[in-house]
Tab-separated table of C-alpha atoms in Angstrom:
chain	number	residue	atom	x	y	z
E	30	MET	CA	0.000	0.000	0.000
E	31	ALA	CA	1.529	3.300	-1.110
E	32	VAL	CA	1.769	6.403	1.073
E	33	TYR	CA	0.692	9.755	-0.367
E	34	ALA	CA	1.413	13.293	0.795
E	35	ILE	CA	-1.739	15.419	0.732
E	36	TYR	CA	-1.824	19.003	-0.533
E	37	SER	CA	-4.534	21.526	-1.229
E	38	TYR	CA	-4.444	24.159	-3.931
E	39	GLU	CA	-6.053	27.475	-4.712
E	40	ILE	CA	-6.345	29.415	-7.956
E	41	GLN	CA	-5.766	33.114	-7.369
E	42	GLU	CA	-5.875	36.205	-9.526
E	43	GLY	CA	-2.527	37.750	-10.314
E	44	ASN	CA	-1.935	41.439	-10.934
E	45	ARG	CA	-4.642	41.633	-13.567
E	46	SER	CA	-8.195	40.339	-13.945
E	47	LEU	CA	-8.884	38.758	-17.331
E	48	PHE	CA	-11.957	37.276	-18.963
E	49	TYR	CA	-12.346	33.662	-20.080
E	50	LYS	CA	-12.453	33.381	-23.880
E	51	GLU	CA	-15.651	34.844	-25.349
E	52	THR	CA	-17.911	33.989	-22.417
E	53	GLY	CA	-17.697	37.386	-20.752
E	54	LYS	CA	-17.013	35.635	-17.425
E	55	LYS	CA	-14.004	36.475	-15.314
E	56	ALA	CA	-11.258	33.856	-15.591
E	57	ILE	CA	-11.153	33.361	-11.813
E	58	ASP	CA	-14.815	32.292	-11.904
E	59	MET	CA	-13.948	29.626	-14.482
E	60	ALA	CA	-10.911	28.319	-12.571
E	61	THR	CA	-12.218	24.759	-12.126
E	62	GLU	CA	-12.994	24.450	-15.828
E	63	ILE	CA	-9.619	25.918	-16.819
E	64	ILE	CA	-7.753	23.424	-14.617
E	65	SER	CA	-9.888	20.593	-15.975
E	66	ASN	CA	-9.093	21.572	-19.578
E	67	LEU	CA	-5.371	21.750	-18.807
E	68	LEU	CA	-5.466	18.299	-17.240
E	69	HIS	CA	-7.551	16.800	-20.058
E	70	ASP	CA	-4.985	18.054	-22.563
E	71	GLY	CA	-2.176	16.469	-20.529
E	72	LEU	CA	-0.062	18.637	-18.276
E	73	THR	CA	3.468	19.406	-19.470
E	74	VAL	CA	5.731	19.088	-16.430
E	75	VAL	CA	9.350	20.219	-16.420
E	76	GLY	CA	11.737	18.893	-13.775
E	77	LYS	CA	15.389	19.368	-12.944
E	78	LYS	CA	18.425	17.192	-13.578
E	79	ARG	CA	21.831	18.521	-12.593
E	80	LYS	CA	20.212	21.970	-12.375
E	81	GLU	CA	19.072	21.732	-16.010
E	82	ASP	CA	15.430	21.645	-17.107
E	83	ILE	CA	14.171	18.276	-18.370
E	84	LEU	CA	10.763	17.371	-19.770
E	85	LEU	CA	9.169	14.745	-17.542
E	86	THR	CA	7.102	11.882	-18.941
E	87	ASN	CA	3.462	11.303	-18.011
E	88	LEU	CA	2.259	7.681	-18.176
E	89	ASN	CA	-1.241	6.161	-17.969
E	90	TYR	CA	-2.946	9.555	-17.895
E	91	ILE	CA	-6.611	9.114	-16.851
E	92	GLY	CA	-9.323	11.628	-15.953
E	93	ARG	CA	-12.748	10.639	-14.604
E	94	ASP	CA	-15.425	12.695	-12.824
E	95	GLY	CA	-13.042	15.585	-12.140
E	96	VAL	CA	-10.270	13.370	-10.739
E	97	PHE	CA	-7.042	12.945	-12.716
E	98	VAL	CA	-4.405	10.264	-12.131
E	99	TRP	CA	-1.097	9.633	-13.850
E	100	GLU	CA	2.445	8.446	-13.262
E	101	LEU	CA	4.953	11.293	-13.349
E	102	CYS	CA	8.338	9.871	-14.340
E	103	ASN	CA	11.731	11.189	-13.337
E	104	GLU	CA	14.942	10.675	-15.306
E	105	LYS	CA	17.873	8.987	-13.573
E	106	ASP	CA	21.221	7.747	-14.842
E	107	LYS	CA	22.416	4.291	-13.806
E	108	THR	CA	25.281	1.981	-14.671
E	109	LEU	CA	24.720	-1.658	-15.596
E	110	LEU	CA	27.613	-4.052	-15.171
E	111	GLU	CA	28.208	-6.802	-17.728
E	112	GLY	CA	31.261	-8.533	-16.366
E	113	HIS	CA	33.736	-5.693	-15.918
E	114	GLU	CA	32.121	-3.546	-18.569
E	115	ARG	CA	30.131	-0.542	-17.389
E	116	ASN	CA	27.134	0.390	-19.519
E	117	PRO	CA	25.419	3.699	-18.757
E	118	VAL	CA	21.613	3.576	-18.999
E	119	THR	CA	18.788	5.969	-18.244
E	120	GLU	CA	15.759	4.831	-16.269
E	121	HIS	CA	12.458	6.599	-15.688
E	122	PRO	CA	10.968	5.685	-12.283
E	123	GLY	CA	7.536	7.134	-11.596
E	124	CYS	CA	5.272	8.210	-8.774
E	125	TYR	CA	1.505	8.521	-8.956
E	126	VAL	CA	0.017	12.012	-8.934
E	127	ILE	CA	-3.680	12.488	-8.165
E	128	VAL	CA	-5.364	15.843	-8.789
E	129	ASP	CA	-8.906	16.067	-7.413
E	130	ASN	CA	-10.376	19.002	-9.344
E	131	ARG	CA	-13.995	18.427	-8.402
E	132	PRO	CA	-15.853	21.653	-7.475
E	133	ASP	CA	-14.907	22.875	-3.983
E	134	VAL	CA	-12.324	20.097	-3.508
E	135	SER	CA	-8.956	21.169	-5.003
E	136	GLN	CA	-6.768	18.427	-3.518
E	137	ILE	CA	-3.499	16.878	-4.715
E	138	ALA	CA	-2.039	13.558	-3.569
E	139	ILE	CA	1.590	12.725	-4.431
E	140	GLU	CA	2.945	9.221	-3.935
E	141	LYS	CA	5.942	9.100	-1.629
E	142	ASN	CA	8.553	6.775	-3.134
E	143	ASN	CA	12.088	6.844	-4.514
E	144	ALA	CA	11.257	8.219	-7.974
E	145	PHE	CA	11.917	11.812	-6.921
E	146	GLY	CA	13.423	11.149	-3.496
E	147	PRO	CA	11.641	11.308	-0.137
E	148	ASP	CA	10.623	14.994	-0.424
E	149	THR	CA	7.263	15.174	-2.216
E	150	ASP	CA	7.460	18.969	-2.123
E	151	LYS	CA	9.840	18.674	-5.094
E	152	VAL	CA	7.041	17.187	-7.205
E	153	ALA	CA	4.585	19.788	-5.880
E	154	LYS	CA	6.968	22.535	-7.060
E	155	TYR	CA	7.166	20.998	-10.545
E	156	LEU	CA	3.361	20.810	-10.702
E	157	LYS	CA	2.935	24.421	-9.585
E	158	ARG	CA	5.339	25.654	-12.262
E	159	ALA	CA	3.531	23.556	-14.897
E	160	PHE	CA	0.117	24.947	-13.987
E	161	ASP	CA	1.362	28.530	-13.655
E	162	ALA	CA	2.916	28.397	-17.135
E	163	HIS	CA	-0.630	28.015	-18.530
E	164	LEU	CA	-2.627	29.926	-15.932
E	165	CYS	CA	-0.657	33.129	-16.510
E	166	GLU	CA	-2.470	33.412	-19.877
E	167	TYR	CA	-5.642	34.000	-17.858
E	168	GLY	CA	-4.057	36.281	-15.288
E	169	LEU	CA	-4.192	33.457	-12.720
E	170	LYS	CA	-1.734	31.536	-10.580
E	171	MET	CA	-1.829	28.366	-8.476
E	172	VAL	CA	-0.951	28.275	-4.786
E	173	ILE	CA	-0.197	24.772	-3.468
E	174	LYS	CA	-0.308	24.233	0.287
E	175	ARG	CA	0.888	21.332	2.408
E	176	LYS	CA	-1.645	20.676	5.143
E	177	TRP	CA	-0.431	19.956	8.637
E	178	GLN	CA	-1.751	19.499	12.116
E	179	ALA	CA	-0.317	21.254	15.123
E	180	SER	CA	-1.701	18.764	17.648
E	181	ASN	CA	0.552	16.936	20.039
E	182	PHE	CA	1.996	13.720	18.605
E	183	LYS	CA	0.719	11.565	21.456
E	184	GLU	CA	-2.752	13.070	21.164
E	185	ILE	CA	-2.897	12.131	17.491
E	186	ILE	CA	-1.951	8.528	18.283
E	187	ARG	CA	-4.485	8.261	21.101
E	188	GLU	CA	-7.216	9.790	18.957
E	189	ARG	CA	-6.640	7.188	16.263
E	190	ILE	CA	-6.818	4.355	18.805
E	191	ILE	CA	-9.671	5.579	21.017
E	192	LYS	CA	-11.842	7.869	18.880
E	193	TYR	CA	-11.482	5.985	15.601
E	194	ASN	CA	-11.107	2.520	17.164
E	195	ASP	CA	-7.971	1.860	15.149
E	196	SER	CA	-4.879	-0.060	16.229
E	197	VAL	CA	-1.163	0.075	15.517
E	198	LYS	CA	0.079	-2.742	13.289
E	199	ARG	CA	3.722	-1.627	12.984
E	200	VAL	CA	6.154	0.830	14.547
E	201	VAL	CA	9.414	1.737	12.815
E	202	TRP	CA	12.106	3.721	14.597
E	203	GLU	CA	15.275	4.917	12.890
E	204	PHE	CA	18.038	5.599	15.395
E	205	PRO	CA	21.621	6.869	15.131
E	206	ASN	CA	24.936	5.157	15.720
E	207	PRO	CA	26.407	7.134	18.644
E	208	ASP	CA	29.916	6.380	17.363
E	209	ARG	CA	29.203	8.218	14.118
E	210	VAL	CA	26.661	10.854	15.188
E	211	LYS	CA	27.645	13.332	17.863
E	212	GLY	CA	25.592	15.745	19.891
E	213	ILE	CA	22.798	13.292	20.713
E	214	ASP	CA	20.463	15.009	23.153
E	215	ALA	CA	19.401	12.284	25.579
E	216	THR	CA	19.526	11.381	29.232
E	217	LEU	CA	22.376	9.191	30.500
E	218	GLN	CA	19.854	6.396	31.088
E	219	MET	CA	18.605	6.616	27.509
E	220	LYS	CA	22.140	6.717	26.120
E	221	GLU	CA	22.877	3.508	28.019
E	222	ARG	CA	19.763	1.929	26.516
E	223	LEU	CA	20.844	3.132	23.083
E	224	GLN	CA	24.201	1.471	23.537
E	225	GLY	CA	22.458	-1.829	24.132
E	226	LEU	CA	20.232	-1.394	21.076
E	227	MET	CA	23.020	-0.315	18.779
E	228	LEU	CA	25.704	-2.919	19.310
E	229	PHE	CA	25.152	-4.445	15.881
E	230	THR	CA	24.861	-1.030	14.223
E	231	GLN	CA	28.218	-0.082	15.679
E	232	ALA	CA	29.769	-3.442	14.786
E	233	VAL	CA	29.082	-2.922	11.055
E	234	ASN	CA	29.946	0.798	11.227
E	235	ALA	CA	26.498	1.848	9.962
E	236	LEU	CA	25.457	5.479	10.166
E	237	LYS	CA	22.057	4.557	11.570
E	238	GLY	CA	19.868	1.569	12.309
E	239	LYS	CA	16.198	0.710	12.247
E	240	ILE	CA	13.928	-1.218	14.587
E	241	THR	CA	10.602	-2.550	13.294
E	242	LEU	CA	7.979	-3.818	15.745
E	243	THR	CA	4.990	-5.652	14.292
E	244	GLY	CA	1.679	-6.582	15.890
E	245	SER	CA	-1.585	-8.090	14.682
E	246	LYS	CA	-5.251	-7.105	14.728
E	247	ARG	CA	-5.884	-9.697	17.440
E	248	ILE	CA	-2.903	-8.578	19.527
E	249	PRO	CA	-2.115	-4.976	18.528
E	250	ILE	CA	1.036	-3.177	19.606
E	251	ASN	CA	0.750	-1.422	22.948
E	252	VAL	CA	2.063	2.129	22.484
E	253	ASP	CA	0.825	3.619	25.752
E	254	ASP	CA	3.854	5.686	26.755
E	255	ASP	CA	2.239	6.558	30.108
E	256	LYS	CA	2.640	2.909	31.133
E	257	ILE	CA	5.737	1.935	29.159
E	258	GLU	CA	8.734	4.026	30.100
E	259	ASP	CA	10.773	3.030	27.056
E	260	TRP	CA	8.087	4.397	24.713
E	261	ALA	CA	8.146	7.731	26.510
E	262	GLN	CA	11.947	7.872	26.264
E	263	ILE	CA	11.973	6.989	22.574
E	264	ILE	CA	9.354	9.674	21.850
E	265	ALA	CA	11.359	12.217	23.838
E	266	LEU	CA	14.577	11.226	22.082
E	267	SER	CA	12.929	11.518	18.685
E	268	ALA	CA	11.567	14.952	19.560
E	269	GLN	CA	14.891	16.247	20.865
E	270	ASN	CA	16.937	14.962	17.924
E	271	ASN	CA	14.434	14.933	15.036
E	272	TYR	CA	14.659	11.142	14.552
E	273	LYS	CA	12.082	9.343	12.449
E	274	LEU	CA	9.474	7.380	14.398
E	275	SER	CA	6.590	5.989	12.321
E	276	TYR	CA	3.305	4.453	13.475
E	277	TYR	CA	1.437	2.371	10.868
E	278	PHE	CA	-2.280	1.800	11.465
E	279	TYR	CA	-4.764	-0.685	10.044
E	280	ASN	CA	-7.516	1.717	8.962
E	281	SER	CA	-5.869	5.123	8.718
E	282	SER	CA	-2.772	6.793	7.379
E	283	VAL	CA	0.738	6.462	8.772
E	284	VAL	CA	1.876	8.970	11.414
E	285	ASN	CA	5.551	9.982	11.271
E	286	PHE	CA	7.014	11.798	14.230
E	287	LYS	CA	9.659	13.531	12.119
E	288	ASP	CA	6.933	15.095	9.975
E	289	VAL	CA	4.022	14.191	12.217
E	290	ALA	CA	2.198	17.398	11.457
E	291	TYR	CA	1.929	16.761	7.747
E	292	ALA	CA	-1.046	15.030	6.156
E	293	PHE	CA	-0.325	11.591	4.715
E	294	ALA	CA	-2.691	8.883	3.519
E	295	SER	CA	-2.395	5.284	2.343
E	296	ILE	CA	-3.974	4.283	-0.977
E	297	ASP	CA	-3.888	0.717	-2.268
E	298	ASP	CA	-2.437	0.276	-5.759
E	299	ARG	CA	-5.485	-1.818	-6.629
E	300	VAL	CA	-7.688	1.248	-6.074
E	301	ILE	CA	-5.600	3.164	-8.622
E	302	ARG	CA	-5.719	0.309	-11.136
E	303	ASP	CA	-9.524	0.015	-10.808
E	304	PHE	CA	-9.831	3.739	-11.463
E	305	GLU	CA	-7.612	3.454	-14.542
E	306	ARG	CA	-9.766	0.593	-15.870
E	307	GLY	CA	-12.993	2.481	-15.151
E	308	GLN	CA	-14.093	-0.155	-12.628
E	309	LEU	CA	-17.033	1.131	-10.568
E	310	ALA	CA	-18.129	-0.167	-7.169
E	311	ASP	CA	-21.428	0.110	-5.304
E	312	ILE	CA	-20.511	1.206	-1.785
E	313	GLY	CA	-24.052	2.031	-0.666
E	314	ASP	CA	-24.824	5.335	-2.355
E	315	GLY	CA	-24.789	4.063	-5.910
E	316	ALA	CA	-21.957	3.186	-8.263
E	317	THR	CA	-18.800	5.250	-7.886
E	318	PHE	CA	-15.048	4.866	-7.991
E	319	VAL	CA	-13.378	3.549	-4.845
E	320	LEU	CA	-10.619	6.117	-5.381
E	321	ILE	CA	-13.112	8.981	-5.157
E	322	GLU	CA	-14.555	7.493	-1.968
E	323	LYS	CA	-11.006	7.254	-0.605
E	324	LEU	CA	-10.254	10.880	-1.506
E	325	ASP	CA	-13.438	11.981	0.293
E	326	GLU	CA	-12.408	9.910	3.312
E	327	ILE	CA	-8.985	11.598	3.343
E	328	ARG	CA	-10.608	15.034	3.251
E	329	LYS	CA	-12.672	14.142	6.309
E	330	GLN	CA	-9.641	12.773	8.166
E	331	ILE	CA	-7.632	15.957	7.665
E	332	ALA	CA	-10.531	18.410	7.970
E	333	ASP	CA	-9.130	19.720	11.263
E	334	TYR	CA	-5.597	20.168	9.908
E	335	ASP	CA	-5.850	23.912	10.304
E	336	CYS	CA	-2.260	24.845	9.394
E	337	GLU	CA	-0.806	25.098	5.911
E	338	LYS	CA	2.665	25.597	4.440
E	339	ILE	CA	2.801	27.236	1.022
E	340	VAL	CA	4.996	25.325	-1.426
E	341	ASP	CA	7.497	27.750	-2.940
E	342	SER	CA	8.373	26.767	-6.512
E	343	ARG	CA	11.541	28.846	-6.612
E	344	GLU	CA	14.778	26.881	-6.600
């Protein structure tokens, strides 16, 4: 199941107010239709490679009911070895991009994988530049915002478990090797515990290590830090040193401590494939696409994410 970063977008007037074609309507009032037309025509996205502009490839471009899905492909150089011979090749890994341009929605989901690196803001910047290149003809511009939640990390976890009756299926903690990372802010007791955890990490001279704890629906992981001192210490250590601590749930999106505030959601690849094939499902309110139901569910989950960071497309 892939993880997606969730963004919202707005179409704003620039320094001038223009009219849309021969309709006599202001362009800003036709923003949804303009975006839809741009997406139907296939968005031209330009990325960066060694600080040079490159035209990125769009694969499997599909638009249905105001929702558009495609794979945006990067360009990466690799070397294949045939015996001792090195053969340079170019590969084009992709990440899914979902633009929900239904009226009063304006939501973007960007798959978080290795195609463009771990920072999905890079893709958001490319998309903003692509849209703005066309929108400027109408005196408009796009503002993309990353939604985030300022609530306390522990409160978010407890809300998922108690309010939404969810449970933790996996916890992943990435920790440093104290021999190779200095300035670790931790208590002496926690440093001693770290030493015990990191013996193998130190033995192989790794920069960092990772612990993965897995539970089941019948016996979920207990992450009550009020009762388990080690949990409280790990959370404190992660907060003090900006280490990555991730909680994976059964029915809701992953929560990462390092970027806990940001909105993420999990979408099954099968849901994307069904949308591409035009496969409808009857979920109770008539036939619709499971992907659209999932996008509506995500909007509800992050409705109280009242903080936003504007994505700056400048390099």
